[in-house]
Amino acid sequence: MNWIKEKSRTLFFKIFISFLSIIVVFGLFYAAIFHLFKTGLQQEIIKTSQRDVTDTAERFSNQFRRLQVLMLDISSQSELIGFNNELRHQSGNNVNYLKALQVIRQMRSDIYNPLFYLEDTLIYFHAHDVVLSKSGSGSASYMFNRSYASPEYGYSFWQGLDQNETFQLFPASMFQINNQLSEKNLLPFVYRHPDRYYSIIALMDIEQAAGSFFGQSGDRMLAIMDKEGQLLYSQGLLADSMPASIRAGQPEVVLQDNTYYFAQPLPEGLVFVSAVPYSHVTSQLSRLTGALTVMFFLSIGIALTASYLLSRRLHKPVKHILSTVLDRKSAASSPIIGGIAEYDLIQDRIQELLREKEEIREQMSKQQSVLTSYSYISQLKSINTDISEWVDFLSEDGSFNVVLYDIRFRMNPAYELPLQSEQAVRHILEHIHLITAEHSPKSHTFQIEKNEIISIYKREEAGKLEAMLEEIRAMLDREREVFLVTMAVSAEVSRSADFNGAYRQVKTMAGQARLLDETQLIMGLRTLPEAVHLSSAQEKGLHEALQSGSDVRSRQIIEQALEGLYKKEAGIDQFRMFADAAASKILGLVDMSRIDKSSVRTLKDWSGRLQECQTLDDYAGVFRQLIEAACALIRKKKDTGDEPLIAMFMNILHTQYAEDISLDYLSARLNLSSAYLSVYIKEKTGMNFSDHLLNIRMNKAKELLACTNLTVSEISQRVGYLNITSFNRMFKKATGMTPGAYRRQHLALTHAGS
C-alpha cells in the first residue's frame, strides 16, 4: 500500500494521469462533435450538390454569352459582309473567294480556342446554298448531309430554319462528322441578323463543356431545358421522370423515387437540372462515418502510446538530474516534502542557481547589448569597422538618417572590370570619413557590404546633411570614369532598433536609380514603369531576326527596347531584369538550334557580362557582342544544311505555344501524317514534340515570373495551361521548384547581384 502511495506521487505517474485525463476530455468532445456533425452532414451533401448545379448553370450561362459575342463579331466582319454582297450581286465565277478564305482563317483561330468548346462554326448563305466552315467552303447539302450529318438536323431542317429569330438554341444531337469518320454529341447555337442573308451556326461540343463545367458525373445526372420545357441536353435524365416543379424551373430540392432533384433557372429562360441518387448521399455518409470512426480509435491508440512514451521520456532525465545534483545513485530514499517527490528534491537544490541567475540578469540589464535587435545580425557579420563605433551608435538616443553609397565599378572598353576594386572601396571609405568627420563629428560610417558604404547622421546634424552630401557627390563624380555611385538617403528614423528598416529602404531606393553616367543623390522613392520586358511584336521580331541570323535587325530591336526603358526612366534593377530575360531568350533560341555546346560557351560568357553593365552604352555593347556571336553560330548552322521542315516546326511552336496545340494539328499544318512527323522530329532534333513544347512553355513561364508582376494563374494561362494545378506540377517537374519559389529565388538573386 505504501509502495502504491509512493509511486502515485512520482513525476511519471502524475504526467501519465494528466495525459490520460486530457485524452478522455478530448475523446468526449470528439464524440459530441461527431454526433452533431453526422446529423448535419447529409444536409451539407445536399447543399453541395445544389451549389454544383448553380455553379454549372452560371458557367454555361457565361459560355453562351461568350458564343453570342463571338457570333456577333463574326457576323460583323467586313470580309464576310463583302463576300455576302458578292454572292448576291455577282455570278459564280466572279465571286472573290479570297474574302471567304479570310473569314475561314479568322473562324479557325476562334474554333481552336479551348475556351469556346467548339467543334466548328458554320456560316450558311441560305439564298445561295453555300456554307463556310473551318475546313473550307461547300454546298449546304454536302455540308449538312455528309460533313455534319444528323438525323434531327439534316439539310431540309436548315433550309426551313426560322429566320425571324436572332439567337436560337437547339437540342443536342449526335453528328456524324466527315462521312462517319467520327461521331460527337453537338449542341447547335444559331444566330441570324434580321438585315443579313446568312446564318451563323456554332456547333458546341456539349460533352466536353459539360465535363468541364459539371465535372465527372459518376452517378450524378445533368439536364438542360429551354423555357418551353424542351430538353436541350441530358446526361441520363429524362424530362418525363422529373417532378413537375423541377420541370417548371422552380429553384428547389425535391426527393422523388429515391432521387434528389435540383433545379437552377437562368434569366435567359434556360433551366439546369441535376439529379443525385439517394444511395449516392448515403454512401458518402457511410464512407465518411467509417473513416471518422477509424480515425477516432486510431487517434486514441496513438495518444495512449505517445502519453506513455512521453511520460517515460520526461521522467528519465529528471531522475538523472536528481542523481547528479544529489550525487546519489537513486533518489528513492530522499525525503518527500511536496506534491511531487522529484520536484521537491530539485526545488531545494536550484535555489542557489536561481539567485545567481538573477544577479547575472541585473548586470546584463544595466548594459545595452550590441544585439538589441535580431535584425542587425545579418548586417553586423559584414561590417568592416571598429565594433565599438557601432556600440556607441546603438547606445545613443535620438533620431537619425541613413545614407547608402552603392558603388558600381564601370567596365573598360574591353568590357572587363578594373582590378583592385576592394582597395578602391577602402579609399572611397576613407574620403567619406574625412568629409563627414569635418562636417558631422557624431556621424558613423561603415563598409557594410563588398560595394556598399553606410553613413548614419544624428538629427541635430541634419541641417548640414544636404550640403555635405553635395560635396561628397562632387568628390565621387570626379572618378565617374572608374565607378558610379548612387547615394540614397532614408527618411528620419526615431529608434536605433529601426535601422534594419531604414537600410532596406535605401537599398530599394538605390535599385530605383536611373541609368545615368554620373553620381546620383536620391532622397526618396519614385514610381517606376511597369513594363520592363519585350512587347509581343518585339518578341516576335527578335525571334524571326535571330532565326534568320540577322544580327543587324536583332540589335535594332534590343537597342529600341533599351532606349524605351531609358526614356521611361526605368531603374537599375529593372534594366538588369530586362537584360536577364532578353539574354535567356537569345540563348534559348541558340540552344534549340542544336548548336555545339562548346560554341555556346562564349555566348554564356557575354550573357554573364550583362550583370556588370552600368550605363546604356555598356548594355548596348555587350548585347551587340552577344547577338553577333549568336547570329554567327545560327548562320553557320544553317550553312551546314539544316532541315527547313524543322525550322517551320519550331516557328509554329514558338508563336503558338499558348494555344491548345497538338501533334495532329501540326501534322495538318505541315501536310504530313502524325506518326511520320513524330519520328522525323525525334530523329532530327533528338527530342519529341511534347518535350519541345514543354521546354518552350517553361522558358516563357520563367521569363514572365522573373520580369512581370502577373499572378501564377495568369502566367499559367499565358503559356497554355488552363489548369493551374497542371502548370504547377509541370513547372516543378521541369525546374525542381514551384513557380512561387522560383520567383522568390530570382528576386533574391537579383538583389544579391545588385
PDB file of N, CA, C and O in Angstrom, residues 652-678:
ATOM      1  N   ILE A 652       6.311  27.383 -85.530  1.00  0.00           N
ATOM      2  CA  ILE A 652       4.923  27.211 -85.091  1.00  0.00           C
ATOM      3  C   ILE A 652       4.867  27.085 -83.567  1.00  0.00           C
ATOM      4  O   ILE A 652       4.029  27.702 -82.900  1.00  0.00           O
ATOM      5  N   LEU A 653       5.782  26.303 -82.989  1.00  0.00           N
ATOM      6  CA  LEU A 653       5.778  26.133 -81.529  1.00  0.00           C
ATOM      7  C   LEU A 653       6.062  27.450 -80.818  1.00  0.00           C
ATOM      8  O   LEU A 653       5.417  27.787 -79.821  1.00  0.00           O
ATOM      9  N   HIS A 654       7.013  28.234 -81.324  1.00  0.00           N
ATOM     10  CA  HIS A 654       7.381  29.482 -80.662  1.00  0.00           C
ATOM     11  C   HIS A 654       6.288  30.539 -80.772  1.00  0.00           C
ATOM     12  O   HIS A 654       6.204  31.427 -79.917  1.00  0.00           O
ATOM     13  N   THR A 655       5.468  30.475 -81.802  1.00  0.00           N
ATOM     14  CA  THR A 655       4.432  31.504 -81.973  1.00  0.00           C
ATOM     15  C   THR A 655       3.074  31.075 -81.441  1.00  0.00           C
ATOM     16  O   THR A 655       2.217  31.914 -81.177  1.00  0.00           O
ATOM     17  N   GLN A 656       2.851  29.762 -81.259  1.00  0.00           N
ATOM     18  CA  GLN A 656       1.530  29.281 -80.850  1.00  0.00           C
ATOM     19  C   GLN A 656       1.597  28.405 -79.610  1.00  0.00           C
ATOM     20  O   GLN A 656       0.713  27.582 -79.378  1.00  0.00           O
ATOM     21  N   TYR A 657       2.643  28.574 -78.778  1.00  0.00           N
ATOM     22  CA  TYR A 657       2.800  27.710 -77.608  1.00  0.00           C
ATOM     23  C   TYR A 657       1.666  27.877 -76.603  1.00  0.00           C
ATOM     24  O   TYR A 657       1.380  26.979 -75.822  1.00  0.00           O
ATOM     25  N   ALA A 658       0.990  29.054 -76.606  1.00  0.00           N
ATOM     26  CA  ALA A 658      -0.070  29.298 -75.624  1.00  0.00           C
ATOM     27  C   ALA A 658      -1.393  28.672 -76.043  1.00  0.00           C
ATOM     28  O   ALA A 658      -2.345  28.682 -75.266  1.00  0.00           O
ATOM     29  N   GLU A 659      -1.489  28.125 -77.252  1.00  0.00           N
ATOM     30  CA  GLU A 659      -2.734  27.539 -77.716  1.00  0.00           C
ATOM     31  C   GLU A 659      -2.784  26.052 -77.381  1.00  0.00           C
ATOM     32  O   GLU A 659      -1.791  25.457 -76.960  1.00  0.00           O
ATOM     33  N   ASP A 660      -3.939  25.470 -77.619  1.00  0.00           N
ATOM     34  CA  ASP A 660      -4.116  24.029 -77.389  1.00  0.00           C
ATOM     35  C   ASP A 660      -3.553  23.291 -78.600  1.00  0.00           C
ATOM     36  O   ASP A 660      -4.276  22.733 -79.422  1.00  0.00           O
ATOM     37  N   ILE A 661      -2.235  23.302 -78.722  1.00  0.00           N
ATOM     38  CA  ILE A 661      -1.568  22.769 -79.903  1.00  0.00           C
ATOM     39  C   ILE A 661      -1.289  21.288 -79.698  1.00  0.00           C
ATOM     40  O   ILE A 661      -0.992  20.846 -78.597  1.00  0.00           O
ATOM     41  N   SER A 662      -1.398  20.513 -80.775  1.00  0.00           N
ATOM     42  CA  SER A 662      -1.207  19.067 -80.687  1.00  0.00           C
ATOM     43  C   SER A 662      -0.416  18.593 -81.903  1.00  0.00           C
ATOM     44  O   SER A 662      -0.239  19.315 -82.897  1.00  0.00           O
ATOM     45  N   LEU A 663       0.046  17.338 -81.839  1.00  0.00           N
ATOM     46  CA  LEU A 663       0.789  16.771 -82.960  1.00  0.00           C
ATOM     47  C   LEU A 663      -0.114  16.622 -84.180  1.00  0.00           C
ATOM     48  O   LEU A 663       0.338  16.798 -85.323  1.00  0.00           O
ATOM     49  N   ASP A 664      -1.387  16.316 -83.971  1.00  0.00           N
ATOM     50  CA  ASP A 664      -2.323  16.217 -85.099  1.00  0.00           C
ATOM     51  C   ASP A 664      -2.476  17.567 -85.790  1.00  0.00           C
ATOM     52  O   ASP A 664      -2.531  17.644 -87.027  1.00  0.00           O
ATOM     53  N   TYR A 665      -2.557  18.641 -85.012  1.00  0.00           N
ATOM     54  CA  TYR A 665      -2.677  19.976 -85.601  1.00  0.00           C
ATOM     55  C   TYR A 665      -1.430  20.320 -86.418  1.00  0.00           C
ATOM     56  O   TYR A 665      -1.519  20.844 -87.529  1.00  0.00           O
ATOM     57  N   LEU A 666      -0.237  20.002 -85.854  1.00  0.00           N
ATOM     58  CA  LEU A 666       0.999  20.281 -86.583  1.00  0.00           C
ATOM     59  C   LEU A 666       1.101  19.466 -87.860  1.00  0.00           C
ATOM     60  O   LEU A 666       1.541  19.966 -88.903  1.00  0.00           O
ATOM     61  N   SER A 667       0.715  18.200 -87.788  1.00  0.00           N
ATOM     62  CA  SER A 667       0.779  17.368 -88.989  1.00  0.00           C
ATOM     63  C   SER A 667      -0.148  17.902 -90.072  1.00  0.00           C
ATOM     64  O   SER A 667       0.169  17.851 -91.263  1.00  0.00           O
ATOM     65  N   ALA A 668      -1.321  18.437 -89.673  1.00  0.00           N
ATOM     66  CA  ALA A 668      -2.223  19.028 -90.655  1.00  0.00           C
ATOM     67  C   ALA A 668      -1.617  20.295 -91.255  1.00  0.00           C
ATOM     68  O   ALA A 668      -1.743  20.547 -92.463  1.00  0.00           O
ATOM     69  N   ARG A 669      -0.964  21.105 -90.418  1.00  0.00           N
ATOM     70  CA  ARG A 669      -0.319  22.328 -90.912  1.00  0.00           C
ATOM     71  C   ARG A 669       0.814  22.014 -91.887  1.00  0.00           C
ATOM     72  O   ARG A 669       1.019  22.716 -92.884  1.00  0.00           O
ATOM     73  N   LEU A 670       1.582  20.946 -91.591  1.00  0.00           N
ATOM     74  CA  LEU A 670       2.750  20.609 -92.402  1.00  0.00           C
ATOM     75  C   LEU A 670       2.451  19.573 -93.478  1.00  0.00           C
ATOM     76  O   LEU A 670       3.351  19.133 -94.192  1.00  0.00           O
ATOM     77  N   ASN A 671       1.167  19.130 -93.555  1.00  0.00           N
ATOM     78  CA  ASN A 671       0.729  18.196 -94.596  1.00  0.00           C
ATOM     79  C   ASN A 671       1.486  16.870 -94.511  1.00  0.00           C
ATOM     80  O   ASN A 671       1.945  16.322 -95.511  1.00  0.00           O
ATOM     81  N   LEU A 672       1.617  16.363 -93.278  1.00  0.00           N
ATOM     82  CA  LEU A 672       2.290  15.088 -93.040  1.00  0.00           C
ATOM     83  C   LEU A 672       1.438  14.258 -92.091  1.00  0.00           C
ATOM     84  O   LEU A 672       0.571  14.781 -91.390  1.00  0.00           O
ATOM     85  N   SER A 673       1.698  12.970 -92.048  1.00  0.00           N
ATOM     86  CA  SER A 673       0.991  12.130 -91.088  1.00  0.00           C
ATOM     87  C   SER A 673       1.583  12.346 -89.698  1.00  0.00           C
ATOM     88  O   SER A 673       2.772  12.675 -89.554  1.00  0.00           O
ATOM     89  N   SER A 674       0.771  12.120 -88.671  1.00  0.00           N
ATOM     90  CA  SER A 674       1.224  12.337 -87.296  1.00  0.00           C
ATOM     91  C   SER A 674       2.365  11.393 -86.936  1.00  0.00           C
ATOM     92  O   SER A 674       3.346  11.790 -86.306  1.00  0.00           O
ATOM     93  N   ALA A 675       2.238  10.140 -87.336  1.00  0.00           N
ATOM     94  CA  ALA A 675       3.266   9.158 -86.994  1.00  0.00           C
ATOM     95  C   ALA A 675       4.603   9.515 -87.642  1.00  0.00           C
ATOM     96  O   ALA A 675       5.666   9.476 -87.004  1.00  0.00           O
ATOM     97  N   TYR A 676       4.556   9.900 -88.935  1.00  0.00           N
ATOM     98  CA  TYR A 676       5.800  10.252 -89.627  1.00  0.00           C
ATOM     99  C   TYR A 676       6.431  11.501 -89.021  1.00  0.00           C
ATOM    100  O   TYR A 676       7.646  11.563 -88.806  1.00  0.00           O
ATOM    101  N   LEU A 677       5.610  12.516 -88.737  1.00  0.00           N
ATOM    102  CA  LEU A 677       6.133  13.765 -88.175  1.00  0.00           C
ATOM    103  C   LEU A 677       6.770  13.530 -86.813  1.00  0.00           C
ATOM    104  O   LEU A 677       7.819  14.090 -86.499  1.00  0.00           O
ATOM    105  N   SER A 678       6.146  12.683 -85.989  1.00  0.00           N
ATOM    106  CA  SER A 678       6.701  12.398 -84.662  1.00  0.00           C
ATOM    107  C   SER A 678       8.079  11.753 -84.772  1.00  0.00           C
ATOM    108  O   SER A 678       9.026  12.159 -84.094  1.00  0.00           O
TER     109      SER A 678
END
